[in-house]
Tab-separated table of C-alpha atoms in Angstrom:
chain	number	residue	atom	x	y	z
A	278	MET	CA	-4.749	-67.571	44.859
A	279	SER	CA	-3.154	-66.579	41.592
A	280	SER	CA	-6.256	-64.622	40.571
A	281	THR	CA	-6.342	-62.773	43.908
A	282	SER	CA	-2.673	-61.856	43.659
A	283	THR	CA	-3.189	-60.515	40.159
A	284	THR	CA	-6.107	-58.381	41.339
A	285	ILE	CA	-4.119	-56.915	44.239
A	286	SER	CA	-1.164	-56.123	41.992
A	287	ALA	CA	-3.380	-54.393	39.460
A	288	GLY	CA	-4.996	-52.359	42.223
A	289	VAL	CA	-1.648	-51.290	43.591
A	290	ILE	CA	-0.500	-50.279	40.131
A	291	ALA	CA	-3.681	-48.333	39.489
A	292	ALA	CA	-3.382	-46.553	42.837
A	293	ALA	CA	0.210	-45.645	42.071
A	294	LEU	CA	-0.755	-44.234	38.709
A	295	LEU	CA	-3.560	-42.151	40.201
A	296	ALA	CA	-1.573	-40.920	43.229
A	297	PRO	CA	-0.406	-37.274	43.260
A	298	ALA	CA	3.105	-36.644	42.009
A	299	PRO	CA	5.638	-36.649	44.844
A	300	ALA	CA	6.613	-33.280	46.282
A	301	PRO	CA	9.714	-31.753	44.718
A	302	ALA	CA	12.899	-32.962	46.312
A	303	ALA	CA	14.935	-30.586	48.413
A	304	ASP	CA	17.289	-30.134	45.461
A	305	SER	CA	14.586	-28.328	43.475
A	306	PHE	CA	17.209	-25.794	42.318
A	307	THR	CA	18.989	-28.477	40.289
A	308	GLY	CA	19.717	-27.244	36.775
A	309	LYS	CA	18.555	-23.712	37.547
A	310	ASN	CA	20.242	-20.315	37.552
A	311	ILE	CA	19.656	-17.797	40.311
A	312	ASP	CA	19.993	-14.148	39.301
A	313	LEU	CA	21.671	-12.005	41.942
A	314	LEU	CA	20.748	-8.407	41.141
A	315	ILE	CA	23.125	-5.748	42.442
A	316	GLY	CA	21.495	-2.396	43.146
A	317	ALA	CA	24.696	-0.467	42.443
A	318	PRO	CA	27.083	0.157	39.523
A	319	PRO	CA	30.104	-2.098	38.842
A	320	GLY	CA	33.317	-1.558	40.750
A	321	GLY	CA	32.073	-0.192	44.072
A	322	GLY	CA	31.756	-1.818	47.463
A	323	TYR	CA	28.238	-3.195	47.019
A	324	ASP	CA	29.293	-4.751	43.713
A	325	ILE	CA	32.405	-6.372	45.195
A	326	TYR	CA	30.509	-7.836	48.150
A	327	ALA	CA	27.707	-9.190	45.970
A	328	ARG	CA	30.002	-10.784	43.394
A	329	THR	CA	32.059	-12.405	46.130
A	330	LEU	CA	28.868	-13.862	47.607
A	331	ALA	CA	27.787	-15.054	44.149
A	332	ARG	CA	30.977	-17.092	43.721
A	333	HIS	CA	30.233	-19.170	46.840
A	334	LEU	CA	26.505	-19.147	47.598
A	335	GLY	CA	25.513	-21.763	44.997
A	336	ARG	CA	27.590	-24.491	46.647
A	337	HIS	CA	25.366	-24.300	49.715
A	338	ILE	CA	22.016	-24.465	47.905
A	339	PRO	CA	20.719	-28.000	47.247
A	340	GLY	CA	21.183	-28.691	43.554
A	341	GLN	CA	24.080	-26.219	43.407
A	342	PRO	CA	22.496	-23.721	40.993
A	343	THR	CA	24.655	-21.211	39.142
A	344	ILE	CA	24.497	-17.734	40.682
A	345	VAL	CA	24.533	-15.067	37.966
A	346	ALA	CA	25.459	-11.588	39.230
A	347	LYS	CA	23.878	-8.697	37.319
A	348	ASN	CA	24.136	-4.983	38.048
A	349	MET	CA	20.850	-3.067	38.282
A	350	PRO	CA	21.820	0.377	39.618
A	351	GLY	CA	19.429	3.262	40.020
A	352	ALA	CA	17.838	5.503	42.666
A	353	GLY	CA	19.957	4.333	45.584
A	354	SER	CA	19.045	0.655	44.931
A	355	ALA	CA	15.303	1.400	44.675
A	356	ARG	CA	15.254	0.144	41.089
A	357	ALA	CA	16.537	-3.290	42.119
A	358	ALA	CA	14.220	-3.348	45.139
A	359	GLY	CA	11.212	-2.536	42.978
A	360	PHE	CA	12.155	-5.243	40.494
A	361	ILE	CA	12.515	-7.874	43.202
A	362	SER	CA	9.193	-6.854	44.702
A	363	SER	CA	6.967	-6.773	41.651
A	364	ILE	CA	8.648	-8.232	38.549
A	365	ALA	CA	11.142	-10.936	39.544
A	366	PRO	CA	9.869	-14.544	39.689
A	367	LYS	CA	8.732	-15.495	43.172
A	368	ASP	CA	10.246	-18.962	43.111
A	369	GLY	CA	13.660	-18.274	44.658
A	370	THR	CA	15.464	-17.870	41.322
A	371	ALA	CA	16.024	-14.130	41.828
A	372	ILE	CA	17.610	-12.377	44.792
A	373	ALA	CA	19.104	-8.920	45.207
A	374	GLY	CA	21.645	-6.957	47.185
A	375	PHE	CA	20.775	-3.395	48.188
A	376	ALA	CA	22.144	-0.275	49.742
A	377	PRO	CA	20.664	-0.521	53.240
A	378	GLY	CA	18.959	2.866	53.087
A	379	VAL	CA	16.407	1.565	50.626
A	380	VAL	CA	14.688	-0.439	53.357
A	381	VAL	CA	13.697	2.660	55.355
A	382	GLU	CA	13.003	5.129	52.546
A	383	PRO	CA	9.214	4.544	52.504
A	384	LEU	CA	9.030	5.061	56.279
A	385	LEU	CA	10.932	8.355	55.993
A	386	GLY	CA	8.754	9.826	53.287
A	387	ARG	CA	11.132	9.185	50.403
A	388	SER	CA	8.856	6.682	48.716
A	389	GLU	CA	8.068	8.591	45.514
A	390	GLY	CA	8.395	6.175	42.630
A	391	THR	CA	8.990	3.165	44.868
A	392	GLN	CA	6.746	0.151	44.561
A	393	PHE	CA	7.858	-2.165	47.332
A	394	ASP	CA	7.294	-2.930	50.986
A	395	ALA	CA	10.748	-3.760	52.315
A	396	PRO	CA	9.632	-5.417	55.591
A	397	LYS	CA	7.781	-8.026	53.517
A	398	PHE	CA	10.850	-9.089	51.532
A	399	THR	CA	12.268	-12.554	52.189
A	400	TRP	CA	15.426	-11.356	53.913
A	401	LEU	CA	18.390	-13.724	53.632
A	402	GLY	CA	20.744	-11.705	55.815
A	403	SER	CA	23.519	-9.133	55.662
A	404	ILE	CA	27.192	-9.868	55.111
A	405	SER	CA	28.320	-7.119	57.450
A	406	GLN	CA	27.369	-4.425	59.900
A	407	GLU	CA	29.581	-1.410	59.859
A	408	VAL	CA	30.130	2.304	60.092
A	409	SER	CA	30.381	4.833	57.317
A	410	VAL	CA	32.674	7.844	57.385
A	411	CYS	CA	33.000	11.401	56.213
A	412	ALA	CA	36.291	11.856	54.362
A	413	PHE	CA	37.833	14.894	52.698
A	414	ILE	CA	40.576	15.214	50.142
A	415	LYS	CA	43.681	16.656	51.792
A	416	ALA	CA	43.604	19.852	49.733
A	417	ALA	CA	40.207	20.788	51.199
A	418	GLY	CA	41.837	21.516	54.552
A	419	ILE	CA	39.021	19.863	56.508
A	420	LYS	CA	40.731	17.545	58.953
A	421	THR	CA	38.331	17.347	61.924
A	422	TRP	CA	34.692	17.509	62.964
A	423	GLN	CA	35.381	21.041	64.184
A	424	ASP	CA	36.550	21.973	60.670
A	425	MET	CA	33.315	20.568	59.237
A	426	GLN	CA	31.410	22.922	61.540
A	427	THR	CA	33.327	26.051	60.571
A	428	LYS	CA	34.676	25.642	57.016
A	429	ARG	CA	32.564	25.581	53.868
A	430	SER	CA	32.711	22.374	51.881
A	431	VAL	CA	31.158	20.625	48.892
A	432	ILE	CA	30.073	16.999	49.280
A	433	GLY	CA	29.639	14.607	46.361
A	434	ALA	CA	26.591	12.314	46.388
A	435	SER	CA	24.733	9.821	44.245
A	436	GLY	CA	21.241	11.065	45.076
A	437	GLY	CA	18.094	8.994	45.133
A	438	GLY	CA	18.329	8.120	48.808
A	439	ALA	CA	21.847	6.638	48.780
A	440	GLU	CA	23.907	6.958	51.957
A	441	SER	CA	26.175	9.469	50.193
A	442	ASP	CA	23.135	11.757	49.907
A	443	VAL	CA	21.233	11.015	53.119
A	444	PHE	CA	23.996	11.353	55.696
A	445	PRO	CA	25.449	14.724	54.620
A	446	ASN	CA	21.900	16.086	54.380
A	447	VAL	CA	21.187	14.931	57.942
A	448	LEU	CA	24.440	16.435	59.207
A	449	ARG	CA	23.824	19.743	57.453
A	450	LYS	CA	20.368	20.125	58.972
A	451	LEU	CA	20.911	18.740	62.447
A	452	PHE	CA	24.189	20.551	63.124
A	453	ASN	CA	23.845	23.578	60.808
A	454	LEU	CA	26.965	22.686	58.850
A	455	PRO	CA	28.150	25.055	56.091
A	456	LEU	CA	28.206	22.362	53.431
A	457	SER	CA	26.537	21.971	50.062
A	458	ILE	CA	25.723	18.701	48.315
A	459	VAL	CA	26.276	17.951	44.633
A	460	THR	CA	24.230	14.926	43.565
A	461	GLY	CA	24.066	12.887	40.395
A	462	TYR	CA	27.247	10.820	40.531
A	463	PRO	CA	26.479	7.235	39.426
A	464	GLY	CA	28.250	5.650	42.396
A	465	GLY	CA	31.082	5.785	44.896
A	466	THR	CA	33.815	5.313	42.312
A	467	GLU	CA	32.744	8.470	40.482
A	468	ILE	CA	32.549	10.474	43.729
A	469	ILE	CA	36.129	9.486	44.563
A	470	LEU	CA	37.278	10.613	41.099
A	471	ALA	CA	35.468	13.913	41.652
A	472	MET	CA	37.362	14.362	44.924
A	473	GLU	CA	40.678	13.666	43.216
A	474	ARG	CA	39.810	16.177	40.477
A	475	HIS	CA	38.811	18.734	43.146
A	476	GLU	CA	35.266	18.952	41.787
A	477	VAL	CA	34.074	18.217	45.338
A	478	ASP	CA	35.828	18.326	48.690
A	479	GLY	CA	34.627	15.127	50.254
A	480	ARG	CA	32.168	12.332	50.741
A	481	CYS	CA	29.941	11.356	53.685
A	482	GLY	CA	28.278	7.977	53.964
A	483	TRP	CA	31.395	6.228	52.634
A	484	SER	CA	31.480	2.657	53.885
A	485	TRP	CA	34.602	2.186	55.967
A	486	THR	CA	35.080	-1.392	54.784
A	487	SER	CA	34.572	-0.322	51.165
A	488	LEU	CA	37.163	2.397	51.622
A	489	LEU	CA	39.624	-0.151	52.975
A	490	SER	CA	38.944	-2.687	50.235
A	491	ARG	CA	38.852	-0.318	47.258
A	492	SER	CA	40.630	2.924	48.169
A	493	LYS	CA	43.096	2.098	50.938
A	494	ALA	CA	45.892	3.808	48.998
A	495	LEU	CA	44.196	7.145	49.696
A	496	LEU	CA	44.628	6.452	53.417
A	497	ASP	CA	48.103	4.982	53.161
A	498	ASN	CA	49.318	7.948	51.126
A	499	GLN	CA	47.595	10.407	53.488
A	500	ARG	CA	45.540	11.913	50.687
A	501	ILE	CA	42.292	12.008	52.690
A	502	ASP	CA	41.272	12.963	56.216
A	503	ILE	CA	38.599	11.012	58.143
A	504	THR	CA	36.523	13.454	60.178
A	505	LEU	CA	33.455	11.548	61.389
A	506	GLN	CA	32.101	8.015	61.649
A	507	ILE	CA	28.422	7.233	61.141
A	508	GLY	CA	27.057	4.186	62.959
A	509	LEU	CA	25.552	3.074	66.245
A	510	GLN	CA	28.957	2.139	67.654
A	511	LYS	CA	32.509	3.172	66.860
A	512	ASP	CA	34.693	1.007	64.683
A	513	LYS	CA	37.639	-0.290	66.660
A	514	ALA	CA	40.000	0.970	63.940
A	515	LEU	CA	38.815	4.568	64.444
A	516	PRO	CA	38.976	5.176	68.208
A	517	ASP	CA	39.813	8.878	67.895
A	518	VAL	CA	37.276	9.761	65.200
A	519	PRO	CA	34.017	11.109	66.678
A	520	LEU	CA	30.809	9.085	66.328
A	521	ILE	CA	27.652	10.775	65.068
A	522	MET	CA	25.587	9.323	67.929
A	523	ASP	CA	27.784	11.156	70.458
A	524	LEU	CA	27.290	14.601	68.919
A	525	THR	CA	23.961	15.370	70.607
A	526	SER	CA	22.455	14.732	74.026
A	527	ASP	CA	18.932	15.745	72.968
A	528	ALA	CA	16.738	12.647	73.432
A	529	LEU	CA	14.488	13.255	70.397
A	530	LYS	CA	17.397	14.069	68.093
A	531	LYS	CA	19.300	11.015	69.310
A	532	ALA	CA	16.271	8.773	68.703
A	533	ALA	CA	15.821	10.174	65.185
A	534	LEU	CA	19.507	9.659	64.475
A	535	LYS	CA	19.245	6.077	65.697
A	536	LEU	CA	16.361	5.425	63.309
A	537	ILE	CA	18.349	6.840	60.387
A	538	VAL	CA	21.709	5.314	61.297
A	539	SER	CA	20.396	1.853	62.257
A	540	ARG	CA	20.621	0.897	58.577
A	541	GLN	CA	24.363	0.539	59.211
A	542	ASN	CA	23.614	-2.617	61.208
A	543	ILE	CA	22.525	-4.251	57.941
A	544	ALA	CA	25.218	-2.746	55.761
A	545	ARG	CA	25.214	-5.387	52.971
A	546	PRO	CA	21.697	-6.876	52.946
A	547	PHE	CA	20.345	-9.481	50.521
A	548	ALA	CA	16.748	-10.507	49.957
A	549	ALA	CA	14.469	-12.612	47.795
A	550	PRO	CA	11.008	-11.415	46.742
A	551	PRO	CA	8.116	-11.477	49.184
A	552	GLY	CA	5.874	-14.510	49.092
A	553	ILE	CA	8.271	-17.139	47.769
A	554	PRO	CA	7.511	-20.740	48.826
A	555	ALA	CA	8.437	-21.345	52.458
A	556	GLU	CA	10.747	-24.259	51.673
A	557	ARG	CA	12.721	-22.264	49.136
A	558	ALA	CA	12.974	-19.354	51.555
A	559	ARG	CA	14.330	-21.759	54.167
A	560	LEU	CA	16.889	-23.182	51.717
A	561	LEU	CA	18.110	-19.749	50.645
A	562	ARG	CA	18.428	-18.505	54.211
A	563	ALA	CA	20.284	-21.636	55.289
A	564	ALA	CA	22.593	-21.316	52.278
A	565	PHE	CA	23.357	-17.686	53.102
A	566	ASP	CA	24.191	-18.594	56.711
A	567	ALA	CA	26.382	-21.498	55.544
A	568	THR	CA	28.228	-19.255	53.100
A	569	MET	CA	29.037	-16.791	55.869
A	570	ASN	CA	30.859	-19.640	57.658
A	571	ASP	CA	32.449	-21.104	54.534
A	572	PRO	CA	36.274	-21.058	54.857
A	573	GLU	CA	36.683	-20.441	51.112
A	574	PHE	CA	34.305	-17.480	51.204
A	575	ARG	CA	36.005	-16.120	54.317
A	576	ALA	CA	39.438	-16.493	52.728
A	577	GLU	CA	38.428	-14.623	49.587
A	578	ALA	CA	36.715	-11.902	51.613
A	579	SER	CA	39.857	-11.480	53.709
A	580	LYS	CA	42.011	-11.265	50.591
A	581	LEU	CA	39.745	-8.505	49.266
A	582	ASN	CA	39.695	-6.680	52.640
A	583	LEU	CA	35.963	-7.271	52.947
A	584	ASP	CA	34.561	-7.218	56.440
A	585	VAL	CA	32.392	-10.236	57.258
A	586	GLU	CA	30.260	-9.696	60.346
A	587	PRO	CA	27.026	-11.395	59.304
A	588	VAL	CA	23.477	-10.690	60.374
A	589	SER	CA	20.895	-13.437	59.835
A	590	GLY	CA	17.718	-13.014	57.837
A	591	ALA	CA	15.655	-13.331	61.008
A	592	GLU	CA	17.694	-10.549	62.640
A	593	VAL	CA	17.193	-8.282	59.624
A	594	GLU	CA	13.437	-8.874	59.846
A	595	ALA	CA	13.454	-8.064	63.569
A	596	LEU	CA	15.394	-4.833	63.014
A	597	LEU	CA	12.949	-3.713	60.332
A	598	LYS	CA	10.006	-4.392	62.647
A	599	GLU	CA	11.648	-2.229	65.314
A	600	ILE	CA	12.391	0.563	62.845
A	601	TYR	CA	8.857	0.616	61.487
A	602	ALA	CA	7.434	0.692	65.019
A	603	ALA	CA	9.243	3.947	65.918
A	604	PRO	CA	7.101	6.622	67.674
A	605	PRO	CA	5.480	9.212	65.361
A	606	ASP	CA	7.496	12.183	66.694
A	607	VAL	CA	10.747	10.327	66.043
A	608	VAL	CA	9.643	9.402	62.530
A	609	ARG	CA	8.596	13.007	61.820
A	610	LEU	CA	11.982	14.421	62.832
A	611	ALA	CA	13.894	11.705	60.974
A	612	THR	CA	11.749	12.364	57.894
A	613	GLU	CA	12.561	16.070	58.026
A	614	LEU	CA	16.264	15.396	58.437
A	615	VAL	CA	16.547	13.100	55.403
A	616	ARG	CA	14.328	15.244	53.161
A	617	GLU	CA	16.274	17.000	50.423
A	618	GLY	CA	16.405	20.765	50.462
A	619	PRO	CA	16.440	23.259	53.373
């Protein structure tokens, strides 16, 4: 009996030694850092949202990794998107926050220099859905949508497909506005300084929540006029400001506008690279959703006047599928409207 027991024990030990290593535990992020790349310069709305997320997201990821926020501005967030797509490690240790326009640029013919397929990203979700606005410095004398149609103005923009460039270009073409666009400003902060220095008259594609969180004094001191809101629905705080979707009754133009403006429904999107392991994608998505409901995150966001109206990763994916399935005539018109130049 003793000999048999010894043989069984040895066999069990041998089997254990030869067995495959156990699968990584759910806390496979233990001891790791996760880089959160911000596709915008420091100090603006995208930066503030991303850094606020970074301070809370790690608590909801098994293993509680450190989230390291790093700015990677350039080309309306295309630089960060390209990095996430082709260079960043595909193990969940790199994620990025973008300007929402970057996800539709390839569809609308603005893909020169881009090396990513946005619908294939591992979308974690968006912190908010919102409207953007057109705003003019008081001295410009442009107080209403009617003034925009009749008075010449100069709009400051970042270029490279950012909202500050796309939306005024669309407005100029679709409604024959007498405005010119000066591009090349690094970000929203620099455009605001240009307005205050009277280098430009205004800015279109200015996130309403970013304006409230970073530049509310301009409103409170009546130094700017809000003339138009850009989104699929009006913001409840701006009931008397016209909505871009209500400015035309032409079915094709309205459909093209919807394709362009729908990016506002994912105003602060975050994604991991395509093709990361399914379990890590699940953990990151669940952590993002949990952070959106985290009382500490909500409290800090409220203190900073950041709007939190989250959209899940699955909803972002569904929206992108709808956008990329738009009829060819709608895509053609939208492409023409966002194209730079006449």
